[in-house]
GROMACS .gro file of C-alpha atoms in nm:
model
  503
    1MET     CA    1  -0.502   0.887  -0.261
    2ALA     CA    2  -0.612   1.186  -0.371
    3ASP     CA    3  -0.882   1.136  -0.669
    4GLY     CA    4  -0.744   1.114  -1.006
    5ILE     CA    5  -1.137   1.115  -1.103
    6GLU     CA    6  -1.479   1.360  -1.183
    7ILE     CA    7  -1.721   1.186  -1.284
    8GLY     CA    8  -2.002   1.413  -1.336
    9PHE     CA    9  -2.345   1.265  -1.484
   10GLY     CA   10  -2.607   1.464  -1.718
   11PRO     CA   11  -2.894   1.380  -2.031
   12LEU     CA   12  -2.838   1.121  -2.340
   13GLU     CA   13  -2.903   1.487  -2.492
   14GLN     CA   14  -2.543   1.616  -2.432
   15SER     CA   15  -2.328   1.316  -2.681
   16GLY     CA   16  -2.281   1.581  -2.922
   17GLN     CA   17  -2.269   1.942  -2.757
   18GLY     CA   18  -1.897   1.804  -2.648
   19PRO     CA   19  -1.578   2.172  -2.702
   20GLY     CA   20  -1.485   2.057  -3.109
   21GLY     CA   21  -1.227   1.886  -3.130
   22SER     CA   22  -1.101   1.815  -2.731
   23GLY     CA   23  -1.191   1.452  -2.524
   24ASP     CA   24  -1.341   1.108  -2.571
   25LEU     CA   25  -1.647   1.044  -2.730
   26VAL     CA   26  -1.739   0.664  -2.555
   27VAL     CA   27  -1.987   0.542  -2.738
   28PHE     CA   28  -2.070   0.124  -2.664
   29VAL     CA   29  -2.133  -0.201  -2.883
   30GLY     CA   30  -2.225  -0.555  -2.889
   31ASP     CA   31  -2.080  -0.882  -3.099
   32ASP     CA   32  -2.320  -0.787  -3.393
   33LEU     CA   33  -2.107  -0.341  -3.356
   34SER     CA   34  -2.505  -0.249  -3.319
   35LEU     CA   35  -2.455   0.124  -3.183
   36GLY     CA   36  -2.745   0.303  -2.945
   37SER     CA   37  -2.950   0.571  -3.091
   38ALA     CA   38  -2.833   0.810  -2.891
   39ALA     CA   39  -2.517   0.763  -2.981
   40ARG     CA   40  -2.586   0.660  -3.438
   41GLU     CA   41  -2.779   1.016  -3.395
   42VAL     CA   42  -2.377   1.188  -3.270
   43LEU     CA   43  -2.219   0.991  -3.560
   44GLY     CA   44  -2.460   0.955  -3.855
   45ALA     CA   45  -2.413   0.714  -4.106
   46SER     CA   46  -2.090   0.777  -4.179
   47GLY     CA   47  -1.946   0.685  -3.821
   48ALA     CA   48  -2.115   0.370  -3.798
   49ASP     CA   49  -2.019   0.299  -4.155
   50LEU     CA   50  -1.629   0.449  -3.997
   51VAL     CA   51  -1.709   0.209  -3.709
   52ALA     CA   52  -1.801  -0.099  -3.877
   53ARG     CA   53  -1.504  -0.079  -4.163
   54ALA     CA   54  -1.231   0.029  -3.816
   55ALA     CA   55  -1.458  -0.332  -3.633
   56ALA     CA   56  -1.282  -0.527  -3.944
   57SER     CA   57  -0.912  -0.423  -3.979
   58GLU     CA   58  -0.839  -0.416  -3.613
   59LYS     CA   59  -1.063  -0.718  -3.625
   60PHE     CA   60  -1.276  -0.597  -3.251
   61LYS     CA   61  -1.542  -0.822  -3.215
   62GLY     CA   62  -1.778  -0.605  -2.980
   63ARG     CA   63  -1.638  -0.885  -2.740
   64ALA     CA   64  -1.668  -0.796  -2.380
   65LEU     CA   65  -1.451  -0.562  -2.176
   66SER     CA   66  -1.260  -0.507  -2.573
   67ALA     CA   67  -1.281  -0.212  -2.671
   68LEU     CA   68  -1.165  -0.016  -2.997
   69THR     CA   69  -1.013   0.348  -3.004
   70LEU     CA   70  -1.052   0.601  -3.320
   71PRO     CA   71  -1.048   0.924  -3.446
   72ALA     CA   72  -1.287   1.078  -3.380
   73PRO     CA   73  -1.558   1.147  -3.779
   74SER     CA   74  -1.557   1.509  -3.794
   75GLY     CA   75  -1.812   1.737  -3.608
   76VAL     CA   76  -1.850   1.520  -3.361
   77GLY     CA   77  -1.673   1.726  -3.130
   78ALA     CA   78  -1.424   1.457  -3.020
   79ASP     CA   79  -1.065   1.463  -3.102
   80ARG     CA   80  -1.083   1.113  -3.042
   81LEU     CA   81  -1.350   0.827  -3.081
   82VAL     CA   82  -1.352   0.511  -2.792
   83VAL     CA   83  -1.595   0.174  -2.917
   84VAL     CA   84  -1.618  -0.014  -2.639
   85GLY     CA   85  -1.748  -0.420  -2.635
   86LEU     CA   86  -2.037  -0.520  -2.445
   87GLY     CA   87  -2.011  -0.876  -2.575
   88SER     CA   88  -2.284  -1.124  -2.687
   89GLU     CA   89  -2.655  -1.118  -2.607
   90LYS     CA   90  -2.581  -1.363  -2.307
   91ASP     CA   91  -2.232  -1.132  -2.217
   92ARG     CA   92  -2.456  -0.784  -2.145
   93ALA     CA   93  -2.769  -0.922  -1.972
   94LYS     CA   94  -2.525  -1.067  -1.678
   95THR     CA   95  -2.305  -0.693  -1.738
   96ASP     CA   96  -2.076  -0.637  -1.432
   97TRP     CA   97  -2.150  -0.242  -1.399
   98PRO     CA   98  -1.819  -0.138  -1.171
   99ALA     CA   99  -1.608  -0.332  -1.386
  100LEU     CA  100  -1.721  -0.197  -1.705
  101GLY     CA  101  -1.681   0.113  -1.529
  102GLY     CA  102  -1.286   0.071  -1.471
  103PHE     CA  103  -1.219  -0.110  -1.816
  104THR     CA  104  -1.394   0.228  -1.962
  105ALA     CA  105  -1.184   0.448  -1.714
  106GLY     CA  106  -0.882   0.222  -1.802
  107LYS     CA  107  -0.914   0.314  -2.204
  108VAL     CA  108  -0.979   0.658  -2.113
  109ALA     CA  109  -0.707   0.746  -1.840
  110GLY     CA  110  -0.576   1.109  -1.775
  111ARG     CA  111  -0.848   1.270  -2.032
  112THR     CA  112  -1.204   1.363  -2.046
  113ALA     CA  113  -1.473   1.175  -2.219
  114ARG     CA  114  -1.896   1.179  -2.295
  115VAL     CA  115  -1.962   0.843  -2.280
  116VAL     CA  116  -2.270   0.734  -2.431
  117LEU     CA  117  -2.484   0.485  -2.135
  118ASP     CA  118  -2.721   0.379  -2.434
  119TRP     CA  119  -2.697   0.059  -2.655
  120PRO     CA  120  -2.964  -0.136  -2.810
  121GLY     CA  121  -3.205  -0.282  -2.555
  122THR     CA  122  -3.102  -0.216  -2.260
  123THR     CA  123  -3.229   0.030  -2.095
  124VAL     CA  124  -2.910   0.162  -1.823
  125THR     CA  125  -3.109   0.259  -1.456
  126ALA     CA  126  -2.949   0.448  -1.204
  127THR     CA  127  -2.793   0.148  -1.034
  128GLN     CA  128  -2.608  -0.002  -1.292
  129ALA     CA  129  -2.531   0.367  -1.359
  130GLY     CA  130  -2.422   0.436  -0.957
  131GLU     CA  131  -2.199   0.111  -1.030
  132PHE     CA  132  -2.033   0.191  -1.333
  133ALA     CA  133  -1.919   0.524  -1.152
  134PHE     CA  134  -1.806   0.292  -0.873
  135GLY     CA  135  -1.601   0.132  -1.089
  136ALA     CA  136  -1.498   0.438  -1.397
  137ARG     CA  137  -1.333   0.547  -0.977
  138LEU     CA  138  -1.112   0.230  -0.841
  139ARG     CA  139  -0.944   0.245  -1.145
  140THR     CA  140  -0.853   0.504  -1.101
  141TYR     CA  141  -0.676   0.464  -0.725
  142ALA     CA  142  -0.296   0.502  -0.794
  143PHE     CA  143  -0.036   0.471  -0.383
  144ASP     CA  144   0.269   0.678  -0.514
  145ARG     CA  145   0.238   0.911  -0.221
  146TYR     CA  146   0.650   0.872  -0.173
  147LYS     CA  147   0.776   0.914  -0.529
  148THR     CA  148   0.941   1.195  -0.589
  149LYS     CA  149   1.004   1.104  -0.975
  150LYS     CA  150   0.766   1.062  -1.244
  151LYS     CA  151   0.940   0.745  -1.567
  152PRO     CA  152   0.919   0.949  -1.831
  153ASP     CA  153   0.746   0.647  -1.933
  154ALA     CA  154   0.489   0.678  -1.673
  155ASP     CA  155   0.120   0.652  -1.826
  156ASP     CA  156  -0.079   0.987  -1.791
  157LYS     CA  157  -0.184   1.062  -1.388
  158SER     CA  158  -0.403   1.359  -1.526
  159VAL     CA  159  -0.735   1.346  -1.402
  160THR     CA  160  -0.983   1.195  -1.564
  161ALA     CA  161  -1.331   1.319  -1.611
  162LEU     CA  162  -1.651   1.165  -1.741
  163THR     CA  163  -1.967   1.256  -1.806
  164LEU     CA  164  -2.164   0.967  -1.816
  165LEU     CA  165  -2.523   1.000  -2.010
  166LEU     CA  166  -2.808   0.871  -1.986
  167ALA     CA  167  -3.207   0.941  -1.948
  168ASP     CA  168  -3.211   0.906  -1.549
  169HIS     CA  169  -2.924   1.130  -1.458
  170GLY     CA  170  -3.072   1.297  -1.232
  171ALA     CA  171  -3.133   0.953  -1.010
  172ALA     CA  172  -2.799   0.810  -1.186
  173ALA     CA  173  -2.665   1.128  -0.966
  174ARG     CA  174  -2.793   1.003  -0.682
  175GLU     CA  175  -2.671   0.685  -0.664
  176GLY     CA  176  -2.303   0.810  -0.771
  177GLU     CA  177  -2.318   1.015  -0.416
  178GLY     CA  178  -2.382   0.676  -0.278
  179ALA     CA  179  -2.090   0.524  -0.488
  180ARG     CA  180  -1.835   0.746  -0.426
  181SER     CA  181  -1.916   0.672  -0.038
  182LEU     CA  182  -1.856   0.314  -0.048
  183SER     CA  183  -1.604   0.398  -0.238
  184ASP     CA  184  -1.441   0.627  -0.034
  185GLY     CA  185  -1.413   0.301   0.231
  186VAL     CA  186  -1.272   0.126  -0.029
  187ILE     CA  187  -0.993   0.340  -0.100
  188LEU     CA  188  -0.902   0.421   0.235
  189ALA     CA  189  -0.916   0.067   0.348
  190ARG     CA  190  -0.590   0.071   0.053
  191ASP     CA  191  -0.449   0.375   0.139
  192LEU     CA  192  -0.415   0.214   0.492
  193VAL     CA  193  -0.215  -0.175   0.335
  194ASN     CA  194  -0.056   0.021   0.095
  195GLU     CA  195   0.138   0.267   0.376
  196PRO     CA  196   0.479   0.157   0.487
  197PRO     CA  197   0.506  -0.026   0.856
  198ASN     CA  198   0.824   0.300   0.928
  199VAL     CA  199   0.434   0.565   0.859
  200LEU     CA  200   0.200   0.324   0.963
  201PHE     CA  201   0.257   0.220   1.345
  202PRO     CA  202  -0.049   0.147   1.575
  203ALA     CA  203  -0.046   0.460   1.714
  204GLU     CA  204  -0.089   0.658   1.421
  205PHE     CA  205  -0.315   0.364   1.249
  206ALA     CA  206  -0.557   0.417   1.525
  207ARG     CA  207  -0.492   0.789   1.518
  208ARG     CA  208  -0.613   0.762   1.127
  209ALA     CA  209  -0.939   0.510   1.183
  210SER     CA  210  -1.036   0.838   1.469
  211GLU     CA  211  -1.050   1.049   1.226
  212LEU     CA  212  -1.406   0.870   1.130
  213ALA     CA  213  -1.516   1.027   1.458
  214LYS     CA  214  -1.600   1.344   1.147
  215LEU     CA  215  -1.867   1.109   1.060
  216GLY     CA  216  -2.028   1.105   1.323
  217VAL     CA  217  -1.866   0.735   1.488
  218GLU     CA  218  -1.788   0.763   1.835
  219ILE     CA  219  -1.366   0.639   1.877
  220GLU     CA  220  -1.319   0.454   2.175
  221VAL     CA  221  -0.886   0.404   2.156
  222LEU     CA  222  -0.755   0.139   2.424
  223GLU     CA  223  -0.363   0.185   2.511
  224PRO     CA  224  -0.206  -0.016   2.666
  225ALA     CA  225  -0.195   0.063   3.048
  226ARG     CA  226  -0.587  -0.006   3.000
  227MET     CA  227  -0.579  -0.349   2.781
  228ARG     CA  228  -0.344  -0.450   3.111
  229GLU     CA  229  -0.688  -0.368   3.321
  230LEU     CA  230  -0.910  -0.546   3.168
  231GLY     CA  231  -0.665  -0.869   3.076
  232MET     CA  232  -0.564  -0.918   2.736
  233GLY     CA  233  -0.260  -1.125   2.804
  234ALA     CA  234  -0.265  -1.225   2.486
  235LEU     CA  235  -0.261  -0.970   2.258
  236LEU     CA  236   0.006  -0.802   2.476
  237ALA     CA  237   0.208  -1.024   2.474
  238VAL     CA  238   0.219  -0.988   2.093
  239ALA     CA  239   0.248  -0.668   2.164
  240GLN     CA  240   0.600  -0.707   2.415
  241GLY     CA  241   0.810  -0.746   2.178
  242SER     CA  242   0.784  -0.423   1.981
  243ALA     CA  243   0.911  -0.025   2.070
  244ARG     CA  244   0.587   0.047   1.928
  245GLU     CA  245   0.304   0.041   2.171
  246PRO     CA  246  -0.031  -0.153   2.038
  247ARG     CA  247  -0.396   0.039   2.033
  248ILE     CA  248  -0.716  -0.092   2.040
  249VAL     CA  249  -0.977   0.142   1.838
  250ILE     CA  250  -1.370   0.087   1.910
  251MET     CA  251  -1.596   0.257   1.653
  252ARG     CA  252  -1.960   0.276   1.691
  253TRP     CA  253  -2.177   0.358   1.387
  254ASN     CA  254  -2.531   0.427   1.610
  255GLY     CA  255  -2.779   0.420   1.328
  256GLY     CA  256  -2.990   0.252   1.428
  257PRO     CA  257  -3.274   0.202   1.780
  258ALA     CA  258  -3.123   0.274   2.124
  259ALA     CA  259  -3.170  -0.023   2.223
  260GLU     CA  260  -3.086  -0.262   1.931
  261PRO     CA  261  -2.775  -0.464   1.939
  262PRO     CA  262  -2.538  -0.374   1.750
  263VAL     CA  263  -2.396  -0.586   1.431
  264ALA     CA  264  -1.971  -0.609   1.546
  265LEU     CA  265  -1.704  -0.624   1.268
  266ILE     CA  266  -1.361  -0.725   1.422
  267GLY     CA  267  -1.026  -0.627   1.210
  268LYS     CA  268  -0.623  -0.807   1.247
  269GLY     CA  269  -0.419  -0.517   1.248
  270VAL     CA  270  -0.106  -0.611   1.256
  271VAL     CA  271   0.086  -0.355   1.134
  272PHE     CA  272   0.408  -0.559   1.042
  273ASP     CA  273   0.502  -0.922   1.123
  274SER     CA  274   0.807  -1.019   1.142
  275GLY     CA  275   0.742  -1.363   1.263
  276GLY     CA  276   0.826  -1.302   1.666
  277VAL     CA  277   1.073  -1.544   1.743
  278SER     CA  278   0.975  -1.726   1.512
  279ILE     CA  279   1.112  -1.519   1.280
  280LYS     CA  280   1.019  -1.552   0.926
  281PRO     CA  281   1.185  -1.602   0.593
  282GLY     CA  282   1.361  -1.269   0.415
  283GLY     CA  283   1.210  -1.351   0.083
  284GLY     CA  284   0.875  -1.165   0.072
  285MET     CA  285   0.871  -1.023   0.473
  286GLU     CA  286   0.897  -0.693   0.330
  287ASP     CA  287   0.448  -0.837   0.203
  288MET     CA  288   0.407  -0.848   0.612
  289LYS     CA  289   0.320  -0.433   0.622
  290GLY     CA  290   0.002  -0.581   0.482
  291ASP     CA  291  -0.131  -0.802   0.736
  292MET     CA  292  -0.375  -0.515   0.915
  293GLY     CA  293  -0.576  -0.554   0.553
  294GLY     CA  294  -0.826  -0.674   0.807
  295ALA     CA  295  -0.836  -0.338   1.000
  296ALA     CA  296  -0.839  -0.139   0.760
  297ALA     CA  297  -1.166  -0.278   0.594
  298VAL     CA  298  -1.277  -0.288   0.901
  299VAL     CA  299  -1.226   0.083   0.934
  300GLY     CA  300  -1.305   0.177   0.524
  301ALA     CA  301  -1.656   0.000   0.638
  302LEU     CA  302  -1.721   0.178   0.936
  303HIS     CA  303  -1.598   0.521   0.699
  304ALA     CA  304  -1.875   0.397   0.417
  305LEU     CA  305  -2.205   0.303   0.612
  306ALA     CA  306  -2.138   0.660   0.858
  307ALA     CA  307  -2.084   0.841   0.532
  308ARG     CA  308  -2.417   0.734   0.379
  309LYS     CA  309  -2.589   0.715   0.697
  310ALA     CA  310  -2.659   0.338   0.760
  311ARG     CA  311  -2.978   0.302   0.914
  312CYS     CA  312  -2.830  -0.002   1.232
  313ASN     CA  313  -2.611  -0.019   1.472
  314VAL     CA  314  -2.303  -0.185   1.436
  315VAL     CA  315  -1.976  -0.131   1.639
  316GLY     CA  316  -1.646  -0.166   1.424
  317ALA     CA  317  -1.325  -0.272   1.689
  318ILE     CA  318  -0.921  -0.242   1.545
  319GLY     CA  319  -0.630  -0.469   1.674
  320ILE     CA  320  -0.386  -0.321   1.631
  321VAL     CA  321   0.038  -0.438   1.733
  322GLU     CA  322   0.356  -0.513   1.554
  323ASN     CA  323   0.516  -0.837   1.576
  324MET     CA  324   0.924  -0.801   1.669
  325PRO     CA  325   1.212  -1.003   1.824
  326ASP     CA  326   1.378  -0.866   2.067
  327GLY     CA  327   1.500  -0.957   2.467
  328GLY     CA  328   1.158  -0.964   2.584
  329SER     CA  329   0.954  -1.105   2.275
  330TYR     CA  330   0.694  -1.349   2.404
  331ARG     CA  331   0.782  -1.649   2.262
  332PRO     CA  332   0.793  -2.073   2.193
  333SER     CA  333   0.643  -2.222   2.534
  334ASP     CA  334   0.529  -1.926   2.710
  335ILE     CA  335   0.145  -1.985   2.841
  336LEU     CA  336  -0.043  -1.653   2.818
  337THR     CA  337  -0.446  -1.571   2.962
  338SER     CA  338  -0.608  -1.413   2.764
  339MET     CA  339  -0.901  -1.144   2.840
  340SER     CA  340  -1.144  -1.460   2.871
  341GLY     CA  341  -0.940  -1.612   3.140
  342GLN     CA  342  -0.884  -1.942   2.838
  343THR     CA  343  -0.495  -2.015   2.887
  344ILE     CA  344  -0.305  -2.040   2.554
  345GLU     CA  345   0.033  -2.292   2.517
  346VAL     CA  346   0.221  -2.047   2.267
  347ILE     CA  347   0.358  -2.334   2.047
  348ASN     CA  348   0.449  -2.095   1.751
  349THR     CA  349   0.510  -1.675   1.778
  350ASP     CA  350   0.417  -1.613   1.419
  351ALA     CA  351   0.038  -1.729   1.498
  352GLU     CA  352   0.050  -1.449   1.641
  353GLY     CA  353  -0.318  -1.285   1.424
  354ARG     CA  354  -0.516  -1.501   1.666
  355LEU     CA  355  -0.396  -1.389   1.993
  356VAL     CA  356  -0.526  -0.995   1.884
  357LEU     CA  357  -0.858  -1.110   1.743
  358ALA     CA  358  -0.917  -1.323   2.077
  359ASP     CA  359  -0.895  -1.048   2.359
  360VAL     CA  360  -1.039  -0.812   2.118
  361ILE     CA  361  -1.385  -0.958   2.049
  362THR     CA  362  -1.397  -1.106   2.389
  363HIS     CA  363  -1.410  -0.748   2.502
  364VAL     CA  364  -1.661  -0.607   2.207
  365ILE     CA  365  -1.878  -0.947   2.291
  366ARG     CA  366  -1.885  -0.864   2.692
  367SER     CA  367  -1.923  -0.439   2.651
  368THR     CA  368  -2.158  -0.432   2.352
  369LYS     CA  369  -2.359  -0.797   2.348
  370PRO     CA  370  -2.332  -0.815   1.966
  371LYS     CA  371  -2.635  -0.969   1.750
  372ALA     CA  372  -2.383  -1.143   1.484
  373LEU     CA  373  -1.960  -1.039   1.476
  374VAL     CA  374  -1.761  -1.075   1.149
  375ASP     CA  375  -1.442  -1.139   1.246
  376LEU     CA  376  -1.164  -1.080   0.912
  377ALA     CA  377  -0.820  -1.082   0.901
  378THR     CA  378  -0.537  -1.240   0.690
  379LEU     CA  379  -0.440  -1.536   0.839
  380THR     CA  380  -0.341  -1.748   0.744
  381GLY     CA  381  -0.112  -1.856   0.459
  382ALA     CA  382  -0.293  -2.193   0.462
  383ILE     CA  383  -0.612  -2.035   0.259
  384ILE     CA  384  -0.423  -1.896   0.033
  385VAL     CA  385  -0.307  -2.267  -0.121
  386ALA     CA  386  -0.625  -2.391  -0.033
  387LEU     CA  387  -0.860  -2.098  -0.193
  388GLY     CA  388  -0.529  -1.899  -0.415
  389GLN     CA  389  -0.622  -1.528  -0.429
  390ASP     CA  390  -0.926  -1.435  -0.585
  391ILE     CA  391  -1.091  -1.578  -0.281
  392ALA     CA  392  -1.109  -1.574   0.045
  393GLY     CA  393  -1.137  -1.851   0.332
  394MET     CA  394  -1.512  -1.832   0.580
  395PHE     CA  395  -1.594  -1.994   0.898
  396SER     CA  396  -1.886  -2.008   1.068
  397ASN     CA  397  -2.105  -2.149   1.285
  398ASP     CA  398  -2.470  -2.043   1.238
  399ASP     CA  399  -2.543  -2.134   0.892
  400THR     CA  400  -2.791  -1.766   0.836
  401LEU     CA  401  -2.503  -1.560   0.872
  402ALA     CA  402  -2.307  -1.730   0.623
  403GLY     CA  403  -2.592  -1.836   0.339
  404ASN     CA  404  -2.558  -1.415   0.356
  405ILE     CA  405  -2.235  -1.347   0.366
  406HIS     CA  406  -2.178  -1.597   0.076
  407ALA     CA  407  -2.465  -1.384  -0.108
  408ALA     CA  408  -2.304  -1.070  -0.002
  409GLY     CA  409  -1.958  -1.147  -0.212
  410GLU     CA  410  -2.182  -1.332  -0.461
  411ALA     CA  411  -2.320  -0.949  -0.564
  412THR     CA  412  -2.057  -0.765  -0.461
  413GLY     CA  413  -1.731  -1.013  -0.599
  414GLU     CA  414  -1.543  -0.995  -0.326
  415LYS     CA  415  -1.603  -1.383  -0.294
  416VAL     CA  416  -1.592  -1.629  -0.037
  417TRP     CA  417  -1.615  -2.037   0.009
  418ARG     CA  418  -1.752  -2.189   0.313
  419MET     CA  419  -1.454  -2.398   0.458
  420PRO     CA  420  -1.541  -2.756   0.688
  421MET     CA  421  -1.521  -2.726   1.042
  422ILE     CA  422  -1.575  -3.037   1.271
  423PRO     CA  423  -1.447  -3.125   1.598
  424ALA     CA  424  -1.106  -3.248   1.450
  425TYR     CA  425  -0.906  -2.961   1.437
  426ASP     CA  426  -1.096  -2.807   1.746
  427LYS     CA  427  -0.952  -3.111   1.869
  428ALA     CA  428  -0.519  -3.054   1.690
  429ILE     CA  429  -0.528  -2.705   1.955
  430ASP     CA  430  -0.595  -2.925   2.266
  431SER     CA  431  -0.259  -2.795   2.484
  432LYS     CA  432  -0.092  -3.062   2.743
  433PHE     CA  433  -0.040  -2.755   2.901
  434ALA     CA  434  -0.283  -2.533   2.888
  435ASP     CA  435  -0.668  -2.491   2.746
  436MET     CA  436  -0.460  -2.474   2.424
  437LYS     CA  437  -0.202  -2.439   2.141
  438ASN     CA  438  -0.233  -2.107   1.903
  439THR     CA  439  -0.110  -2.344   1.637
  440GLY     CA  440  -0.235  -2.660   1.487
  441GLY     CA  441   0.046  -2.750   1.291
  442ARG     CA  442   0.113  -2.747   0.966
  443HIS     CA  443  -0.227  -2.917   0.846
  444GLY     CA  444  -0.554  -2.759   0.793
  445GLY     CA  445  -0.351  -2.466   0.846
  446ALA     CA  446  -0.698  -2.186   0.846
  447ALA     CA  447  -0.923  -2.520   0.997
  448THR     CA  448  -0.739  -2.548   1.294
  449ALA     CA  449  -0.754  -2.124   1.344
  450ALA     CA  450  -1.096  -2.046   1.297
  451SER     CA  451  -1.160  -2.338   1.558
  452PHE     CA  452  -0.856  -2.092   1.807
  453ILE     CA  453  -1.124  -1.812   1.760
  454LYS     CA  454  -1.444  -2.078   1.779
  455ARG     CA  455  -1.296  -2.070   2.143
  456TYR     CA  456  -1.331  -1.693   2.197
  457VAL     CA  457  -1.721  -1.612   2.014
  458GLU     CA  458  -1.918  -1.777   2.291
  459ASP     CA  459  -2.317  -1.877   2.144
  460VAL     CA  460  -2.313  -1.511   1.888
  461PRO     CA  461  -2.351  -1.579   1.577
  462TRP     CA  462  -2.016  -1.560   1.456
  463ALA     CA  463  -1.818  -1.567   1.108
  464HIS     CA  464  -1.457  -1.586   0.999
  465LEU     CA  465  -1.308  -1.501   0.673
  466ASP     CA  466  -0.883  -1.575   0.571
  467ILE     CA  467  -0.820  -1.284   0.381
  468ALA     CA  468  -0.474  -1.379   0.351
  469GLY     CA  469  -0.451  -1.437  -0.038
  470VAL     CA  470  -0.737  -1.145  -0.101
  471ALA     CA  471  -0.693  -0.826   0.097
  472MET     CA  472  -0.255  -0.749  -0.064
  473SER     CA  473  -0.084  -0.855  -0.352
  474SER     CA  474  -0.415  -1.068  -0.460
  475ASN     CA  475  -0.462  -1.058  -0.844
  476ALA     CA  476  -0.456  -0.742  -1.042
  477SER     CA  477  -0.883  -0.613  -1.175
  478GLU     CA  478  -1.074  -0.393  -1.351
  479ILE     CA  479  -1.150  -0.171  -1.094
  480ASN     CA  480  -0.840  -0.252  -0.907
  481ARG     CA  481  -0.437  -0.226  -1.020
  482SER     CA  482  -0.310  -0.124  -0.680
  483TRP     CA  483  -0.144  -0.423  -0.423
  484GLY     CA  484  -0.370  -0.314  -0.150
  485ALA     CA  485  -0.750  -0.436  -0.215
  486GLY     CA  486  -0.927  -0.274  -0.018
  487TRP     CA  487  -1.101  -0.613  -0.021
  488GLY     CA  488  -1.411  -0.639   0.275
  489VAL     CA  489  -1.553  -0.322   0.272
  490ARG     CA  490  -1.818  -0.364  -0.027
  491LEU     CA  491  -1.886  -0.753   0.092
  492LEU     CA  492  -1.905  -0.522   0.513
  493ASP     CA  493  -2.122  -0.269   0.316
  494ARG     CA  494  -2.376  -0.518   0.178
  495LEU     CA  495  -2.457  -0.748   0.353
  496ILE     CA  496  -2.545  -0.526   0.661
  497ARG     CA  497  -2.732  -0.292   0.367
  498ASP     CA  498  -2.903  -0.651   0.238
  499HIS     CA  499  -3.002  -0.767   0.649
  500TYR     CA  500  -2.930  -0.584   0.907
  501GLU     CA  501  -3.053  -0.260   0.831
  502ALA     CA  502  -3.414  -0.082   0.865
  503ARG     CA  503  -3.608  -0.044   0.556
   0.00000   0.00000   0.00000
């Protein structure tokens, strides 16, 4: 959605230069309630005393991500003073800068504020200020384009305007531009996940992904006739029950040497999953508009990489289908022939995402010969049972790639947990009638689904991220209040930045 925030940067000397009687002044304290030198200079002795007395009255202890709001002292050039807690010295040493930015933006939503990034024992760096701005921008995201009336008690949706004040403000402004490129990618992914399926059908999804051409991304869209030529019998089977034709979008960002093999990012894009003939229960089916969260993450990541002109070659590919029941739907017991030539016995038409991924992965491997491949898919409810809604499941055939993804997850907060892959899981999908079944049964469902995908990746270093618990309806955080989280964009961007970009 359109920005709900404006962020600028300035020197600490501007801390006391706000227009009289308007906006907020934000300062930070630890658990000892000590103010930084810039805040002390602006507030003076009486202001510091006011903070101390208000803190005692309100039992404000300066804990991390807590806040105290009070009228600003006269002469400060603000109408409110917002004191944000940073916690103990140990807490401050491991500050989550995006979370701090998100929390702060939430406290001054719809207002103008000067944010004094200064406190005892810390010199805020340009990078940290950029991460703060990134979190603030994501916190103000809201998907409300289809609301025609505003509730009387709704939060103020006017623009939040922040000026971040710190010593190295020039470098911080440059970091802020990079943070904006990344947040734009996350916001794009959130928008895609939040859209209703009558709007974001396969052709429309393909059109929106194709807009990345404006950033220099090469776009190729495969329509059903071309898919049939390529022998994509698995993906086409999923789509055949819908009146909406499928699409595959190939997005190429060529930021590295021409001869350098790309990193491949593959996304499941089931824009609505009814379950097909194996129809889902009615309760909660409305959430299945988000079954394209993997594809949304790939599009968002390509946006972020292209916007910052990443120095590497990346190919993103998304298979976009709608899984619906009608007289032409594929059925349990059908046998499909995938693009790879491997045959698949259909056990359950609701195990459709892996069929889509199989053909897209085969096409990408044959056409681009990638150095590594990562797929993202809202694939199984089993992964939610195993890991909940705060962490994604990771399956991989390569320890180095798995370790790099884990490190990227720890750095960005989009955490993953590596799950086991053993021969028994692979054996569970053997079929009496075909090369494999599309499901191995209820037990170990996330692992048998990963084993299915593994049969298509050949010898390419590969990781599969099952993001069913984190891509949609996930737990709220300081940087996300949206149903669609845009999960995966930060993780993929960091993975590319740390391990594949030219130095």
